[in-house]
Amino acid sequence: MIELSLSGKDINALARKISEQSYFHESLPETLETDYAAQAIAPGWPDRIGDASKCFEAVWDEQRRLAVYPGLTVEVTLPLPPDPETIIAWLGELDFELASFSTLYREWQAIDPDYIPPGFTNRHRLHGAFAAIKGAGHRRLVSDRWLDYCPIKLTRRGDLSFVQFHDLKADAATSLQQAKPGHIALSSEPQGGFIKDGYLLRHDFNGVLEERRGVLKVTVLGRAVSPREMLDACVVRGDVKGKRVNNVGFVFLDETEIGDHLHQLWLRGLECWTIRDGRELRLDDAYAPPPPTPPAWAR
């Protein structure tokens, strides 16, 4: 059995597509609710999905549940094995953008009571064993290369990116330790690369806009650029104060201060510059790091 949440451009259409699957179509649900009020159970029940303004929920048994939160997510419980290939095949038929799967181990909370896994927010399940991104959902990442360098096991199928956070044969304690770094990487935490809805900027970017390319250049001297500032810079890309900002470039006036900034900026699709012989020199466009190394459990 797996439990997950999905979101996309048309939540109701996504829910109806799922309701047509044999898991939910071959028998009537045992309970049916619209906006938390019980409804009569009859054939054609999926036609009432659009009637809900808060929540629509159909439950068959503890292994089959379909809930719709309009404009936010579809929550699904179904009797699929926690097998990546099986899940990928199931996801491939659906028009969604983000999917987050609950943990396979209820013991995680007892093992580390202080750890609350991050997630995609907006009523999505907190990250557990898997996550998936499809099509336009990739625009929520800081760059196209981000997933390749995350501490996860990544499977790509067309426009679908399937993420596995831990060894499925590991015990609860081991799986939790393996999953934590990937959970953070696929979140809006400072070290993460996912841009959530309603993200609030912590930094003001006072720089010079290179009008021709639409790049906002920010000078750096005597300080480090934090992961949070980099994530903020990724969010800034777009329209800022009526002007188009295609990207943000950090100009290090002292080249010796660049260090790992080059890799971290490149990873997020941000520009890294320095000054040599009195002229600006871009570094990230010629940067070629070694191929990413997956975590030991994913090799």
Coordinates of C-alpha atoms in Angstrom, one line a residue:
M1 CA 0.0 0.0 0.0
I2 CA 1.2 3.5 -0.8
E3 CA -0.1 6.9 0.3
L4 CA 0.6 10.0 -1.8
S5 CA -0.6 13.5 -2.8
L6 CA -0.6 14.9 -6.3
S7 CA -1.0 18.4 -7.7
G8 CA -1.2 19.8 -11.2
K9 CA -3.0 22.4 -13.4
D10 CA -6.4 20.7 -13.1
I11 CA -7.0 19.0 -9.8
N12 CA -10.6 17.8 -10.6
A13 CA -9.6 16.3 -13.9
L14 CA -6.7 14.5 -12.2
A15 CA -9.0 13.1 -9.6
R16 CA -11.5 11.9 -12.2
K17 CA -8.8 10.2 -14.1
I18 CA -7.7 8.3 -11.0
S19 CA -11.3 7.4 -10.2
E20 CA -11.5 5.6 -13.5
Q21 CA -8.8 3.1 -12.5
S22 CA -9.9 -0.4 -11.5
Y23 CA -8.8 0.2 -7.9
F24 CA -11.7 2.7 -7.5
H25 CA -14.0 2.0 -10.4
E26 CA -14.9 -1.7 -9.9
S27 CA -16.8 -1.2 -6.7
L28 CA -18.6 1.6 -4.9
P29 CA -17.0 3.4 -2.0
E30 CA -18.1 2.6 1.6
T31 CA -18.3 6.3 2.5
L32 CA -18.6 9.4 0.5
E33 CA -18.3 13.0 1.7
T34 CA -18.6 16.5 0.1
D35 CA -17.3 19.3 2.3
Y36 CA -17.3 16.9 5.3
A37 CA -21.0 16.1 4.9
A38 CA -22.0 12.5 4.2
Q39 CA -23.4 11.8 0.8
A40 CA -25.6 9.0 -0.7
I41 CA -23.4 6.4 -2.4
A42 CA -24.5 5.6 -6.0
P43 CA -23.0 4.9 -9.4
G44 CA -21.7 8.1 -11.0
W45 CA -20.2 9.3 -7.7
P46 CA -17.1 10.9 -9.5
D47 CA -19.5 13.4 -11.1
R48 CA -19.8 15.0 -7.7
I49 CA -16.1 15.8 -7.3
G50 CA -16.6 19.3 -8.8
D51 CA -19.3 20.0 -6.2
A52 CA -16.8 20.3 -3.4
S53 CA -15.4 23.7 -2.3
K54 CA -13.4 22.4 0.6
C55 CA -12.9 18.6 0.3
F56 CA -14.3 15.6 -1.5
E57 CA -13.5 12.2 0.0
A58 CA -14.3 8.6 -1.1
V59 CA -13.2 5.7 1.1
W60 CA -13.4 2.0 0.3
D61 CA -11.2 0.4 2.9
E62 CA -7.9 1.2 4.6
Q63 CA -6.1 0.5 1.4
R64 CA -8.2 2.6 -1.0
R65 CA -9.0 6.3 -0.5
L66 CA -9.4 9.2 -2.9
A67 CA -9.7 12.8 -1.5
V68 CA -9.7 16.0 -3.4
Y69 CA -8.8 19.4 -2.0
P70 CA -9.9 21.9 -4.8
G71 CA -7.1 23.9 -6.2
L72 CA -4.5 22.1 -4.0
T73 CA -4.0 18.4 -4.1
V74 CA -5.5 15.0 -4.7
E75 CA -4.7 12.5 -1.9
V76 CA -4.6 8.8 -2.8
T77 CA -4.2 5.6 -0.9
L78 CA -4.1 2.5 -3.1
P79 CA -2.8 -1.1 -2.9
L80 CA 0.4 -0.6 -5.0
P81 CA 3.6 -2.2 -3.8
P82 CA 6.4 0.3 -2.9
D83 CA 8.2 -0.7 -6.1
P84 CA 9.6 2.2 -8.2
E85 CA 8.9 0.6 -11.6
T86 CA 5.3 -0.2 -10.7
I87 CA 4.8 3.3 -9.3
I88 CA 6.4 5.0 -12.3
A89 CA 4.1 3.0 -14.7
W90 CA 1.1 4.1 -12.6
L91 CA 2.2 7.8 -12.6
G92 CA 3.0 7.8 -16.3
E93 CA -0.8 7.7 -17.1
L94 CA -1.5 10.8 -15.0
D95 CA -1.4 14.5 -15.9
F96 CA 0.2 15.9 -12.7
E97 CA 3.2 18.1 -11.8
L98 CA 4.2 17.2 -8.3
A99 CA 3.7 14.0 -6.2
S100 CA 4.9 13.3 -2.7
F101 CA 4.7 9.9 -1.0
S102 CA 4.3 9.2 2.7
T103 CA 6.9 7.3 4.7
L104 CA 6.9 3.5 4.6
Y105 CA 7.9 3.5 8.2
R106 CA 5.5 4.8 10.9
E107 CA 8.5 4.3 13.3
W108 CA 10.2 7.4 11.9
Q109 CA 8.4 9.7 14.3
A110 CA 9.4 7.6 17.4
I111 CA 13.0 7.4 16.2
D112 CA 13.4 11.1 15.8
P113 CA 10.5 13.0 17.3
D114 CA 12.0 16.4 16.5
Y115 CA 12.3 15.7 12.8
I116 CA 9.4 16.9 10.7
P117 CA 10.1 16.1 7.0
P118 CA 9.7 19.0 4.6
G119 CA 7.6 18.7 1.5
F120 CA 6.0 20.5 -1.4
T121 CA 3.6 22.3 0.9
N122 CA 0.0 23.2 -0.2
R123 CA -1.5 20.1 1.5
H124 CA 1.1 17.8 0.0
R125 CA 2.2 14.8 2.0
L126 CA 5.5 15.3 3.9
H127 CA 8.4 13.7 2.1
G128 CA 8.8 10.0 2.8
A129 CA 10.1 7.3 0.5
F130 CA 9.5 8.8 -2.9
A131 CA 8.6 12.0 -4.8
A132 CA 7.9 12.7 -8.4
I133 CA 8.0 15.7 -10.7
K134 CA 6.5 15.8 -14.2
G135 CA 6.4 18.3 -17.0
A136 CA 5.9 21.9 -15.8
G137 CA 6.5 20.8 -12.3
H138 CA 10.3 21.0 -13.1
R139 CA 9.9 24.8 -13.3
R140 CA 9.6 24.7 -9.5
L141 CA 13.2 23.7 -9.2
V142 CA 16.1 26.2 -9.1
S143 CA 17.7 24.7 -12.2
D144 CA 17.5 21.8 -14.6
R145 CA 20.6 20.2 -13.1
W146 CA 19.5 20.3 -9.4
L147 CA 18.0 16.8 -9.2
D148 CA 21.1 15.2 -10.8
Y149 CA 23.2 16.5 -7.9
C150 CA 20.8 15.7 -5.0
P151 CA 21.6 12.8 -2.6
I152 CA 18.8 10.6 -4.0
K153 CA 18.2 7.8 -6.5
L154 CA 16.8 9.4 -9.6
T155 CA 15.0 7.7 -12.4
R156 CA 13.9 9.7 -15.5
R157 CA 11.3 8.6 -18.0
G158 CA 10.4 11.2 -20.6
D159 CA 9.2 14.3 -18.7
L160 CA 8.9 12.3 -15.5
S161 CA 11.5 12.5 -12.8
F162 CA 11.1 9.9 -10.0
V163 CA 12.9 10.3 -6.8
Q164 CA 13.7 7.6 -4.3
F165 CA 15.0 8.9 -0.9
H166 CA 16.3 5.7 0.7
D167 CA 17.2 2.1 0.3
L168 CA 13.9 0.2 0.3
K169 CA 15.5 -2.8 2.1
A170 CA 16.9 -0.6 4.9
D171 CA 15.4 -0.7 8.4
A172 CA 13.5 2.2 9.7
A173 CA 16.3 4.0 11.5
T174 CA 18.7 3.5 8.6
S175 CA 16.2 4.6 6.0
L176 CA 15.4 7.8 8.0
Q177 CA 19.1 8.8 8.1
Q178 CA 19.4 8.1 4.3
A179 CA 16.3 10.1 3.5
K180 CA 16.9 13.3 5.4
P181 CA 19.5 14.8 3.0
G182 CA 17.3 14.2 0.0
H183 CA 14.2 15.5 1.8
I184 CA 16.0 18.8 2.5
A185 CA 17.4 19.0 -1.0
L186 CA 13.9 18.7 -2.5
S187 CA 12.4 21.4 -0.3
S188 CA 12.3 25.2 0.3
E189 CA 14.7 24.9 3.2
P190 CA 17.8 27.1 2.8
Q191 CA 19.8 24.2 1.4
G192 CA 16.9 23.1 -0.8
G193 CA 16.2 23.6 -4.5
F194 CA 12.4 23.6 -4.6
I195 CA 10.5 26.9 -4.8
K196 CA 7.2 26.7 -3.0
D197 CA 4.1 28.7 -3.6
G198 CA 4.1 31.9 -1.5
Y199 CA 7.8 31.9 -1.0
L200 CA 8.9 34.9 1.1
L201 CA 12.2 36.7 0.2
R202 CA 14.6 37.3 3.0
H203 CA 17.1 39.4 1.0
D204 CA 16.9 42.6 -1.0
F205 CA 19.0 42.5 -4.1
N206 CA 20.5 45.9 -4.7
G207 CA 22.5 45.5 -7.8
V208 CA 23.0 46.7 -11.4
L209 CA 20.7 45.3 -14.0
E210 CA 22.4 44.4 -17.3
E211 CA 19.6 45.4 -19.5
R212 CA 20.7 43.5 -22.6
R213 CA 20.6 40.1 -21.0
G214 CA 18.3 41.0 -18.1
V215 CA 20.9 39.9 -15.5
L216 CA 20.9 41.6 -12.1
K217 CA 24.5 41.8 -10.9
V218 CA 25.2 41.8 -7.2
T219 CA 28.7 42.6 -5.8
V220 CA 30.2 40.4 -3.1
L221 CA 33.1 41.4 -0.9
G222 CA 34.2 40.2 2.5
R223 CA 31.2 37.9 3.0
A224 CA 29.8 34.5 2.1
V225 CA 26.7 34.1 0.0
S226 CA 24.4 31.8 2.0
P227 CA 22.2 29.1 0.6
R228 CA 19.2 31.1 1.6
E229 CA 20.4 34.1 -0.4
M230 CA 21.0 31.8 -3.4
L231 CA 17.5 30.4 -3.1
D232 CA 16.1 33.9 -2.9
A233 CA 18.1 34.9 -6.0
C234 CA 16.4 32.0 -7.9
V235 CA 13.0 33.3 -6.8
V236 CA 13.9 36.8 -8.0
R237 CA 14.1 35.6 -11.5
G238 CA 11.1 37.1 -13.3
D239 CA 9.6 40.6 -13.2
V240 CA 11.1 42.8 -10.5
K241 CA 9.9 46.3 -10.0
G242 CA 8.5 46.4 -13.5
K243 CA 11.8 45.1 -15.1
R244 CA 12.5 41.7 -16.5
V245 CA 15.2 39.8 -14.5
N246 CA 16.2 36.7 -16.3
N247 CA 19.0 35.8 -13.8
V248 CA 21.1 37.0 -11.0
G249 CA 24.9 37.2 -11.2
F250 CA 27.2 37.4 -8.1
V251 CA 30.3 39.4 -8.8
F252 CA 33.1 38.6 -6.4
L253 CA 35.4 41.6 -6.1
D254 CA 38.0 39.4 -4.4
E255 CA 38.5 36.2 -6.4
T256 CA 40.0 34.4 -3.5
E257 CA 36.6 34.5 -1.8
I258 CA 34.9 32.4 -4.5
G259 CA 35.8 28.9 -3.3
D260 CA 32.8 26.6 -3.3
H261 CA 30.5 29.5 -4.3
L262 CA 31.2 28.7 -8.0
H263 CA 29.8 25.2 -7.7
Q264 CA 26.8 26.2 -5.6
L265 CA 25.9 29.0 -7.9
W266 CA 26.3 26.9 -11.0
L267 CA 24.2 24.2 -9.4
R268 CA 21.3 26.6 -9.0
G269 CA 21.7 28.2 -12.5
L270 CA 23.0 31.5 -11.1
E271 CA 25.9 33.3 -12.6
C272 CA 29.3 33.7 -10.9
W273 CA 31.7 36.6 -11.9
T274 CA 34.9 38.1 -10.7
I275 CA 37.2 41.0 -11.6
R276 CA 40.5 40.3 -13.4
D277 CA 42.7 43.1 -14.7
G278 CA 40.0 45.6 -14.1
R279 CA 37.4 43.7 -16.2
E280 CA 34.5 41.5 -15.3
L281 CA 35.0 37.8 -16.0
R282 CA 32.3 35.2 -16.0
L283 CA 33.3 31.9 -14.5
D284 CA 30.2 29.6 -14.4
D285 CA 29.8 29.3 -18.1
A286 CA 33.1 27.5 -18.4
Y287 CA 32.7 25.5 -15.2
A288 CA 32.7 21.7 -15.8
P289 CA 32.4 19.8 -12.5
P290 CA 32.9 16.0 -12.3
P291 CA 29.8 13.9 -12.8
P292 CA 27.6 13.7 -9.7
T293 CA 28.2 10.8 -7.3
P294 CA 25.0 9.2 -6.0
P295 CA 24.9 8.2 -2.3
A296 CA 26.3 4.8 -1.5
W297 CA 22.9 3.2 -0.9
A298 CA 21.8 4.3 -4.4
R299 CA 24.7 2.9 -6.4

